[in-house]
XYZ file of C-alpha atoms in Angstrom:
514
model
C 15.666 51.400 -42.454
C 14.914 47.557 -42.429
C 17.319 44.693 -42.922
C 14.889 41.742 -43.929
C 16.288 38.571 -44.400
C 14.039 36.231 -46.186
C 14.688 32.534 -45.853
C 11.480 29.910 -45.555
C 10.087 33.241 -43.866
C 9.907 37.466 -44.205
C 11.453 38.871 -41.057
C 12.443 41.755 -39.930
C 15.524 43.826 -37.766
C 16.718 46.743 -37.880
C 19.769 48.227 -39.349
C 22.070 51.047 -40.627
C 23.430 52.493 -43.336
C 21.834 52.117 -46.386
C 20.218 55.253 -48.680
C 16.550 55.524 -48.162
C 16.160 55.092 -51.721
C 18.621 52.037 -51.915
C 18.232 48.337 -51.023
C 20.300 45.317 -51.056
C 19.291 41.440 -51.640
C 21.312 38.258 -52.242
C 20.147 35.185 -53.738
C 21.725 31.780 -54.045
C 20.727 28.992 -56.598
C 21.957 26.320 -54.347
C 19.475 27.185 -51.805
C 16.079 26.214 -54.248
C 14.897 23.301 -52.570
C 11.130 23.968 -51.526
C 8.570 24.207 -54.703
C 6.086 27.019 -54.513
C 2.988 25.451 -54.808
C 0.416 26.154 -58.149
C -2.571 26.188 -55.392
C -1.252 29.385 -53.541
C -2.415 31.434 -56.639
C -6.073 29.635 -56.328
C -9.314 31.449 -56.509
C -12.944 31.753 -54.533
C -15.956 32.167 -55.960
C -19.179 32.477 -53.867
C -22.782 32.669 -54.311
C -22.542 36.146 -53.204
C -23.945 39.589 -55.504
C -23.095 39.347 -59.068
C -20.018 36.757 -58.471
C -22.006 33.996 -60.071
C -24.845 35.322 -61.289
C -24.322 37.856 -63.387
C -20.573 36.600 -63.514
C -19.540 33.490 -64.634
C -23.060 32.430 -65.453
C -25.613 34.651 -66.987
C -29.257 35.147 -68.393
C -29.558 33.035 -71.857
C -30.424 36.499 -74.018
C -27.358 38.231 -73.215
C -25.044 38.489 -75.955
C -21.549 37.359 -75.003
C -20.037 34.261 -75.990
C -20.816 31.391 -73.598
C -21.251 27.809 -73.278
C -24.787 26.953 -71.633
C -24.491 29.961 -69.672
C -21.070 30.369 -68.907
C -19.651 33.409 -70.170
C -16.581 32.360 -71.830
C -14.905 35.458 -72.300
C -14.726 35.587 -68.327
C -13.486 31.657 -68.788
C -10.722 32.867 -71.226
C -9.436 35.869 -69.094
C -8.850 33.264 -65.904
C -7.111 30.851 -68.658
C -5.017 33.063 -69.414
C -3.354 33.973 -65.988
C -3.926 29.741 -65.458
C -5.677 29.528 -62.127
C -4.963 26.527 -60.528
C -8.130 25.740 -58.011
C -11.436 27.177 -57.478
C -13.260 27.086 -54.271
C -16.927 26.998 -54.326
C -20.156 27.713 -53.139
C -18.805 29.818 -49.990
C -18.114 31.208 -48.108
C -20.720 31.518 -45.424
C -23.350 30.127 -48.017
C -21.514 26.695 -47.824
C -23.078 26.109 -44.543
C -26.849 26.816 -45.489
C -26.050 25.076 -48.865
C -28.027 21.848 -49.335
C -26.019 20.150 -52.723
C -29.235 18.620 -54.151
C -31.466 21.550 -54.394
C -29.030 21.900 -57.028
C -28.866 19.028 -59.314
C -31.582 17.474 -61.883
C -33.641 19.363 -64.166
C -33.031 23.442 -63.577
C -36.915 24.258 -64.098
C -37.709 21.626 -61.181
C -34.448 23.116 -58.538
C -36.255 23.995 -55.321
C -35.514 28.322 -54.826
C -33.758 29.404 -51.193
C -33.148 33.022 -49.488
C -29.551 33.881 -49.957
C -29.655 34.937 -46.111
C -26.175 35.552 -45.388
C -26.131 37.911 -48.678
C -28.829 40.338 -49.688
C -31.656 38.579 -48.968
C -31.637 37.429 -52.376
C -33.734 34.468 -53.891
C -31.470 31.841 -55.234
C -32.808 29.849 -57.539
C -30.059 26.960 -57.953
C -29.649 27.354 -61.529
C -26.151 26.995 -61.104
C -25.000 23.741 -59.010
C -22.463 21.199 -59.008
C -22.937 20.011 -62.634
C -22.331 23.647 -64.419
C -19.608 24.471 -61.445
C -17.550 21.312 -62.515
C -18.057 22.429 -66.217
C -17.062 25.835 -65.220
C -13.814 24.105 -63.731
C -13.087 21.720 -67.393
C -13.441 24.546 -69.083
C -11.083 26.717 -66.943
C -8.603 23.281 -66.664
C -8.604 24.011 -63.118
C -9.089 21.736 -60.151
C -12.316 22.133 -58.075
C -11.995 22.766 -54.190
C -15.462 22.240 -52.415
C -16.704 23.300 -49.247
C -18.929 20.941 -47.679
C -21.483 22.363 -45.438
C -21.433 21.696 -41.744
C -23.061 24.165 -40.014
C -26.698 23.493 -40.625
C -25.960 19.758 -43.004
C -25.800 16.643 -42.059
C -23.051 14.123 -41.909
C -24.861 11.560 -44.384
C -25.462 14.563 -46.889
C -22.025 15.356 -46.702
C -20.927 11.498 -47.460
C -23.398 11.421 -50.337
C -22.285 14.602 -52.083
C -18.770 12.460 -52.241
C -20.218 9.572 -53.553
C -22.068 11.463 -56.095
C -18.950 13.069 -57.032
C -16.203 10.390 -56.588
C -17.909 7.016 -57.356
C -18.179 4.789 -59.750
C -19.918 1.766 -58.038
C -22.859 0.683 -58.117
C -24.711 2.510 -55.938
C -27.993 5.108 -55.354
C -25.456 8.120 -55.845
C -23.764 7.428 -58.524
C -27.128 6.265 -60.363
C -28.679 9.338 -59.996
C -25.570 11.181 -60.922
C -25.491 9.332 -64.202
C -29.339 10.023 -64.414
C -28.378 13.607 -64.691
C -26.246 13.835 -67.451
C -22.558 12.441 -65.782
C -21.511 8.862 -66.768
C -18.117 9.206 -64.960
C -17.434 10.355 -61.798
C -14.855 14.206 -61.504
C -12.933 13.004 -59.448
C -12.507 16.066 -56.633
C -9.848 15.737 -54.732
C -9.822 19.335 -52.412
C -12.701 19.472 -49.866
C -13.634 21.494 -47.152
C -14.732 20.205 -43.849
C -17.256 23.679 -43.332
C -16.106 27.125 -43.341
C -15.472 30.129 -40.545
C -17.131 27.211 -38.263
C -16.042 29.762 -35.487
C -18.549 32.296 -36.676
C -21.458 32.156 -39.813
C -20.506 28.239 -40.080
C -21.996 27.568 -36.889
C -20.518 29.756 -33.880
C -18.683 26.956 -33.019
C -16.014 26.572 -30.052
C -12.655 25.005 -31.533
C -12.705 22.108 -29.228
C -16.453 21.202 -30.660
C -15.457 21.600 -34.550
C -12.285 19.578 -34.051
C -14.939 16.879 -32.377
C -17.341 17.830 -35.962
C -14.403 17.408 -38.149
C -13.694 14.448 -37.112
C -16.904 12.963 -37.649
C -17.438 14.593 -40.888
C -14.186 13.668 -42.169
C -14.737 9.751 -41.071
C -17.399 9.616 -43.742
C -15.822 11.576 -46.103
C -14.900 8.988 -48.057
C -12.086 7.987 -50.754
C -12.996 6.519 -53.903
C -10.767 5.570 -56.551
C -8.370 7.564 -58.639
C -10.061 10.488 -55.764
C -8.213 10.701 -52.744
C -9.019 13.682 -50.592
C -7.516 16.350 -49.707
C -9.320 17.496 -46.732
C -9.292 20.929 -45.159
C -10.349 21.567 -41.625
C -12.094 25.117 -41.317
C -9.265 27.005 -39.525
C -8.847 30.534 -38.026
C -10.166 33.706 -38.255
C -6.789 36.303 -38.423
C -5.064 36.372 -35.194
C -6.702 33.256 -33.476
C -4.048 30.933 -32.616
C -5.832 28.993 -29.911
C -8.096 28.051 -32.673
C -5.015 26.520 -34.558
C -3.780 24.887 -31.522
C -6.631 22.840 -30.922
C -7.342 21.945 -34.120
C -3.400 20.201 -34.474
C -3.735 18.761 -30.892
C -7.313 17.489 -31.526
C -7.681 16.559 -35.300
C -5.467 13.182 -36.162
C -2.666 14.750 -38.847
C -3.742 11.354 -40.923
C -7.304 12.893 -41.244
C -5.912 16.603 -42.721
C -4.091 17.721 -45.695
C -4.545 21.460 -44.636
C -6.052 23.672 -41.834
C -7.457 27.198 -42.944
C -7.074 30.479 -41.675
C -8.922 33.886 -43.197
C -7.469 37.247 -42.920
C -9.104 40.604 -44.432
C -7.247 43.786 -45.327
C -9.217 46.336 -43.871
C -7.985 50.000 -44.675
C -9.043 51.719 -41.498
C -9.159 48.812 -39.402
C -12.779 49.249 -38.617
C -15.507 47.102 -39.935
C -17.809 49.273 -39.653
C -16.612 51.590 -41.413
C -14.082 50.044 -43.567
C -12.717 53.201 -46.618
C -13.436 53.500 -49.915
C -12.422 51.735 -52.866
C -11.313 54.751 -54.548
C -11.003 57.798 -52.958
C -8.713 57.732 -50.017
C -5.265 60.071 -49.238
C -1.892 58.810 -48.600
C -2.390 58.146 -44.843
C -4.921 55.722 -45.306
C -2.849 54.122 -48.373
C -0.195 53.812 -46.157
C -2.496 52.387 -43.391
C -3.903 49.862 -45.696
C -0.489 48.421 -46.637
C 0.197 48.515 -42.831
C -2.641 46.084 -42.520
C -2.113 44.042 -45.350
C 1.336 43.368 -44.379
C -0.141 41.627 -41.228
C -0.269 38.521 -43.323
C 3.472 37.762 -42.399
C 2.808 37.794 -38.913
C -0.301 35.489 -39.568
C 1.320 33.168 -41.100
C 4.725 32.927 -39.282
C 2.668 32.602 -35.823
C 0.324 30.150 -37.105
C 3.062 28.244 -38.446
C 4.539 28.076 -35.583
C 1.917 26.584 -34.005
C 1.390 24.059 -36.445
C 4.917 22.897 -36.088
C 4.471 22.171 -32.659
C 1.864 18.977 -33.896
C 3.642 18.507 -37.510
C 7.434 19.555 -37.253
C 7.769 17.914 -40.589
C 5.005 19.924 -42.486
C 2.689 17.568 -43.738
C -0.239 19.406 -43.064
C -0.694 22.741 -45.495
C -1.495 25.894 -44.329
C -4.622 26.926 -46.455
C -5.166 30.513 -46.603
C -8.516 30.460 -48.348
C -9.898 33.944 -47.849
C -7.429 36.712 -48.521
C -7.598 40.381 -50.234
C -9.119 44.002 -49.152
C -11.938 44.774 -48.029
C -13.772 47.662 -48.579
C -16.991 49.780 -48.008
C -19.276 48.668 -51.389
C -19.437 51.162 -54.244
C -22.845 54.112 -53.405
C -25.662 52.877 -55.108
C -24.926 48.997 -54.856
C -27.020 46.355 -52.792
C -24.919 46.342 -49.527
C -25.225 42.517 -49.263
C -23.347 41.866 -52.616
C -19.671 43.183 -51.850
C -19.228 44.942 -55.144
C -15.961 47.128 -54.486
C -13.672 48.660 -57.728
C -10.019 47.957 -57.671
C -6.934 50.120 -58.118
C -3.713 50.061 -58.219
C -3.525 49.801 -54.274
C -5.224 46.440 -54.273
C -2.724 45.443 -57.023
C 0.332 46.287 -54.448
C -1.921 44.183 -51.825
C -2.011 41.298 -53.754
C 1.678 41.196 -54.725
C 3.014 41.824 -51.549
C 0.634 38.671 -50.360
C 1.983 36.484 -52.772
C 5.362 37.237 -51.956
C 4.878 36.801 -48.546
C 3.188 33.116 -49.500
C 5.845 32.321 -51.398
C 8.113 32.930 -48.937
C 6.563 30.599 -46.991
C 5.947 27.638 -49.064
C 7.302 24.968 -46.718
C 3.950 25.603 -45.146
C 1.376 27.706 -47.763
C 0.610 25.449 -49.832
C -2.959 26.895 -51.442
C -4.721 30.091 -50.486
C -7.684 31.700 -52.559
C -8.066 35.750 -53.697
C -11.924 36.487 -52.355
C -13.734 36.845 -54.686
C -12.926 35.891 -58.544
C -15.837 37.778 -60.280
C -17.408 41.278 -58.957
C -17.149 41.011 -55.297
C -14.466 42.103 -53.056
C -11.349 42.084 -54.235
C -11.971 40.803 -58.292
C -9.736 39.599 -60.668
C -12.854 40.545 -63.083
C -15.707 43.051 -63.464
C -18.447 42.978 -65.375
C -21.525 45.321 -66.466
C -24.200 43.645 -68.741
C -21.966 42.805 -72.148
C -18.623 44.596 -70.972
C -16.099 42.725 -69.067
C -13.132 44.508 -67.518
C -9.509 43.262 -65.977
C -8.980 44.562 -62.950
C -5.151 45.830 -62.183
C -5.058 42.438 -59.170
C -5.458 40.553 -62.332
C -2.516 41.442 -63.886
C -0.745 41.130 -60.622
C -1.739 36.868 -60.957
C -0.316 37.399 -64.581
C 2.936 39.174 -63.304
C 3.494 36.239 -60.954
C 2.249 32.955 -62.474
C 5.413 32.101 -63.405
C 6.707 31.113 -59.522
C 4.281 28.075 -59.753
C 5.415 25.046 -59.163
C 8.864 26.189 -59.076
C 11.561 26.285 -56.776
C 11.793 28.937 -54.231
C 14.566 30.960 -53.915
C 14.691 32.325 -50.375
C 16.176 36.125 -50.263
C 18.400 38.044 -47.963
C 16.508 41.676 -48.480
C 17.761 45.082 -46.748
C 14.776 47.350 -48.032
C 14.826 51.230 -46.874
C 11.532 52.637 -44.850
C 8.461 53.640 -46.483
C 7.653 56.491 -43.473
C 4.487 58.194 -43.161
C 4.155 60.395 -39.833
C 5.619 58.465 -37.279
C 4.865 55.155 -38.448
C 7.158 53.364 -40.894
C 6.859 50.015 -42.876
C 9.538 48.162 -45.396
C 9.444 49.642 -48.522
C 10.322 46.950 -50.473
C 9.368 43.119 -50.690
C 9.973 40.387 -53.040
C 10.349 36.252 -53.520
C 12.010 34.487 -56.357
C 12.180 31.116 -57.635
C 13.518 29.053 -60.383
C 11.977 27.083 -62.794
C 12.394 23.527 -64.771
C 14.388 24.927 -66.900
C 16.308 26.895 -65.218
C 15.131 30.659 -65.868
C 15.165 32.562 -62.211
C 12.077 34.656 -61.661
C 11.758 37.365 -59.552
C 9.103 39.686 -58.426
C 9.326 43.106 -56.580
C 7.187 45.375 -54.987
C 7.790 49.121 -54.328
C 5.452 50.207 -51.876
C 6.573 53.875 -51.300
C 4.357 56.476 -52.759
C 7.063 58.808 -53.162
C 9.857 57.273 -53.967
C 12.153 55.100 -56.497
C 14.376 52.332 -54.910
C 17.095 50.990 -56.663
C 17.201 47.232 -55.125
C 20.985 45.750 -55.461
C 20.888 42.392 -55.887
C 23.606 39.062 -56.051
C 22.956 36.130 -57.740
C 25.260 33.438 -56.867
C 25.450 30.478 -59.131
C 23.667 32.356 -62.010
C 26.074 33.712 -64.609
C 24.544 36.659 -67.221
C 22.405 35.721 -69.693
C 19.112 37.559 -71.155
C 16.681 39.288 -69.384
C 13.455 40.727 -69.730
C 10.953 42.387 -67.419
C 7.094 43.657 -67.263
C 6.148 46.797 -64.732
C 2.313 47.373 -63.062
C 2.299 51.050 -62.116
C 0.364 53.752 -62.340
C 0.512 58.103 -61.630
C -2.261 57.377 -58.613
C -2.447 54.514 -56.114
C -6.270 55.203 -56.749
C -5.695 54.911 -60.294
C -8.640 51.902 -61.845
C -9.396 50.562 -64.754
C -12.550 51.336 -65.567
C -15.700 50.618 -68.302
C -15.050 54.032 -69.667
C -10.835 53.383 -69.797
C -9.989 49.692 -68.938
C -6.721 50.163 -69.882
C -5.254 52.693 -67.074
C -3.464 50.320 -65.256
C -2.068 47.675 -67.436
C 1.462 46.139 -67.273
C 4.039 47.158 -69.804
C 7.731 46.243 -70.672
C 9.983 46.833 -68.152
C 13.724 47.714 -68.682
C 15.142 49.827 -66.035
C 17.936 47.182 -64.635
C 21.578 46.091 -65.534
C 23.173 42.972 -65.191
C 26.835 42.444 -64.816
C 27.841 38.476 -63.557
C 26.297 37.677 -60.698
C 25.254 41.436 -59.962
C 22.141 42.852 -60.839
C 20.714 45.995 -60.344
C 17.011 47.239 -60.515
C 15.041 50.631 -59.902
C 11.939 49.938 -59.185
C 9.520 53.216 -59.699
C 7.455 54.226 -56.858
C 3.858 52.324 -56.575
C 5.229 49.304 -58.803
C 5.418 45.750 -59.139
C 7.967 44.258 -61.614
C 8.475 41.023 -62.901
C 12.023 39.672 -64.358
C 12.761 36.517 -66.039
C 16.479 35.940 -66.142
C 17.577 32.982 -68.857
């Protein structure tokens, strides 16, 4: 048994007497006081396997609905669940991306290896014109990352002023030349990426130097002040975050990164399968994804040392599973399926960011569109949702609103001798007043009835969706895209400020309580 109280944070101790198939959690309305940033449920889409190509933008003959060659059935899915940012091109191909192979006339865009992916040959068909019409017609905000690792500093400046300006000038000229009278206006950038590894095999101390210098020239132009994000650490480094607070001025950062994988066995080389795994290895993969709470309340920590008053976001910009690709697929392109134990990842991650939105304030699912862990798959005309997708529709409504921090006792989900919390959750409250709140029942074997207090909430209506399915390597497929959808959800009573819920085994629910 765990008692876990969850404040700003998601902590654990441990306690007695509680059912293993019972939990308790208290909520107060009083306490909403931090907002749960939109950007925490952003997305990343690379120029890696069939992500882009093939993806979002596709060959001129095929027969979908699109716009140029956007495929706007792909556009209306991510609509739907409202993404707030996109972060584009990489990724590791940020730092051998050179922004004006890109631009001009498609026919006359200079063709590059795709090194860090396949070997592929990239032909630049799709650069920063179609990715910031990809964006309008998504209404969501573009986050760049700049490339530092094998650019310069001056191509870096001018990629801003092509973006941002509207002076006279060479950039903004030759913007205008091709096709854009008016400047986008992108406010998120990124100061390189994994600089400690494919960005550059950097030391911390020399990238804080790099960042600096980058960032001096990284210009704002009117109406576009930037956000910029220094390229933080990979998982567990913390000395990486410490030198980057000590050595970056906190005037020259709106957020620091960090990356963090969930691998199921641990082993890179040899990471699981997708879809055929037993429960042991389910179990393990939870274990690891639930290492995100310790990431982020150590590396938290550390920023608080430099910025006790939490100006500077923690940007979690690489996040999901990870898995060994699908037999028969190019090996370079990341092209994994998705079940309903990728769905449990990616609630249990957002309610862990929640949870800790004093300091979370944007992270990004890797990837959007048929690589890792999608939202989105697609096979020549057919598109299918993948059951994560439905996870960012079970929990869009917590953006932008206020967080409700929890008091949770959740039972043990046991597997051998190793045991995890069973349960997790976060709440908030919105404008207009309706409390949301989202559970996850991790335990492949059993149903836990969470007891829950409301204080300063009297009864009123409520109404609830479920994501479950009978396997936790249950997918949805081409053949049936359907087997893991969410449906109404009704197994909970309300009485005053009490509020009781049984949440199946393998689930995710969402209430909304008017």
């Amino acid at each position: 048994m765990k008692r876990i109280f969850l404040g700003m944070c998601f902590g654990m101790v441990a306690t007695a007497g509680f059912s293993q198939q019972a939990a308790r959690m208290e909520l107060n309305t009083a306490d909403a006081k931090t907002t749960i940033s939109r950007h925490i449920y952003g997305q990343f889409s690379e120029h890696l396997g069939h992500c882009i190509y093939g993806g979002y933008w596709v060959d001129e003959k095929l027969d979908v609905p699109k716009k140029d060659r956007i495929r706007l059935d792909v556009v209306e899915a991510l609509k739907k669940i409202r993404i707030p940012n996109l972060r584009w091109p990489g990724g590791c191909f940020a730092d051998e991306y050179h922004w004006r192979d890109g631009i001009g006339e498609r026919s006359k865009r200079p063709k590059m290896i795709n090194t860090n992916w396949g070997g592929v040959t990239e032909d630049n068909s799709f650069g920063t014109h179609e990715f910031l019409e990809l964006c309008s017609l998504l209404n969501t905000e573009p986050y760049i990352a700049g490339n530092v690792g094998s650019g310069t500093v001056e191509e870096m400046s001018k990629w801003i002023e092509y973006l941002n300006s509207d002076g006279e000038s060479p950039m903004t000229q030759l913007r205008k030349a091709n096709g854009r009278a008016q400047p986008w206006k992108v406010q998120f950038w990124g100061v390189g990426n994994e600089s400690w590894g494919c960005g550059g095999n950097m030391t911390p101390e020399y990238y804080a130097n790099e960042f600096r210098r980058y960032a001096t020239y990284a210009r704002n132009y009117k109406g576009a002040p930037l956000k910029k994000i220094a390229a933080g650490a990979n998982s567990g480094d913390y000395n990486w975050t410490e030198v980057c607070m000590k050595n970056i001025p906190k005037q020259m950062l709106w957020g620091l990164s960090m990356h963090y994988y969930t691998i199921p066995t641990g082993k890179w080389n040899q990471k699981g399968s997708a879809t055929k795994f037993d429960e042991k290895e389910y179990f393990n993969t939870m274990k690891n994804c639930m290492k995100m709470e310790e990431l982020v309340t150590r590396h938290s920590a550390v920023m608080d040392k430099y910025d006790p008053e939490k100006k500077v976001a923690l940007v979690v910009d690489e996040w999901g599973i990870w898995t060994d690709v699908e037999p028969g697929t190019n090996p370079g392109f990341l092209y994994q399926q998705n079940s309903l134990r990728d769905a449990l990842i990616a609630g249990t991650t957002l309610n862990i960011f929640n949870n800790h939105a004093d300091r979370v304030r944007m992270a990004n699912l890797a990837q959007t569109v048929n690589v890792l862990q999608a939202l989105v798959l697609t096979k020549d005309k057919e598109m299918v949702l993948t059951p994560t997708y439905y996870v960012f529709d079970l929990f869009k409504e917590h953006m932008d609103a206020k967080l409700l921090p929890l008091q949770l006792s959740s039972p043990d989900y046991i597997n051998g001798s190793e045991k995890i919390p069973a349960v997790n959750a976060s709440a908030s409250v919105d404008a207009a007043g309706r409390i949301h709140i989202t559970f996850v029942n991790l335990d492949a074997k059993n149903a836990i009835t969470v007891n829950t207090t409301i204080a300063g909430h009297t009864a009123g209506k409520i109404s609830g969706r479920i994501l479950t399915s009978g396997k936790f390597t249950d997918v949805n497929s081409f053949e049936h895209k359907n087997k893991v959808v969410p449906t109404v959800f009704k197994s909970f009573k309300k009485n005053g400020a009490a509020l009781s819920v049984t949440l199946p085994r393998l689930s995710l629910v969402s209430l909304e309580l008017e």
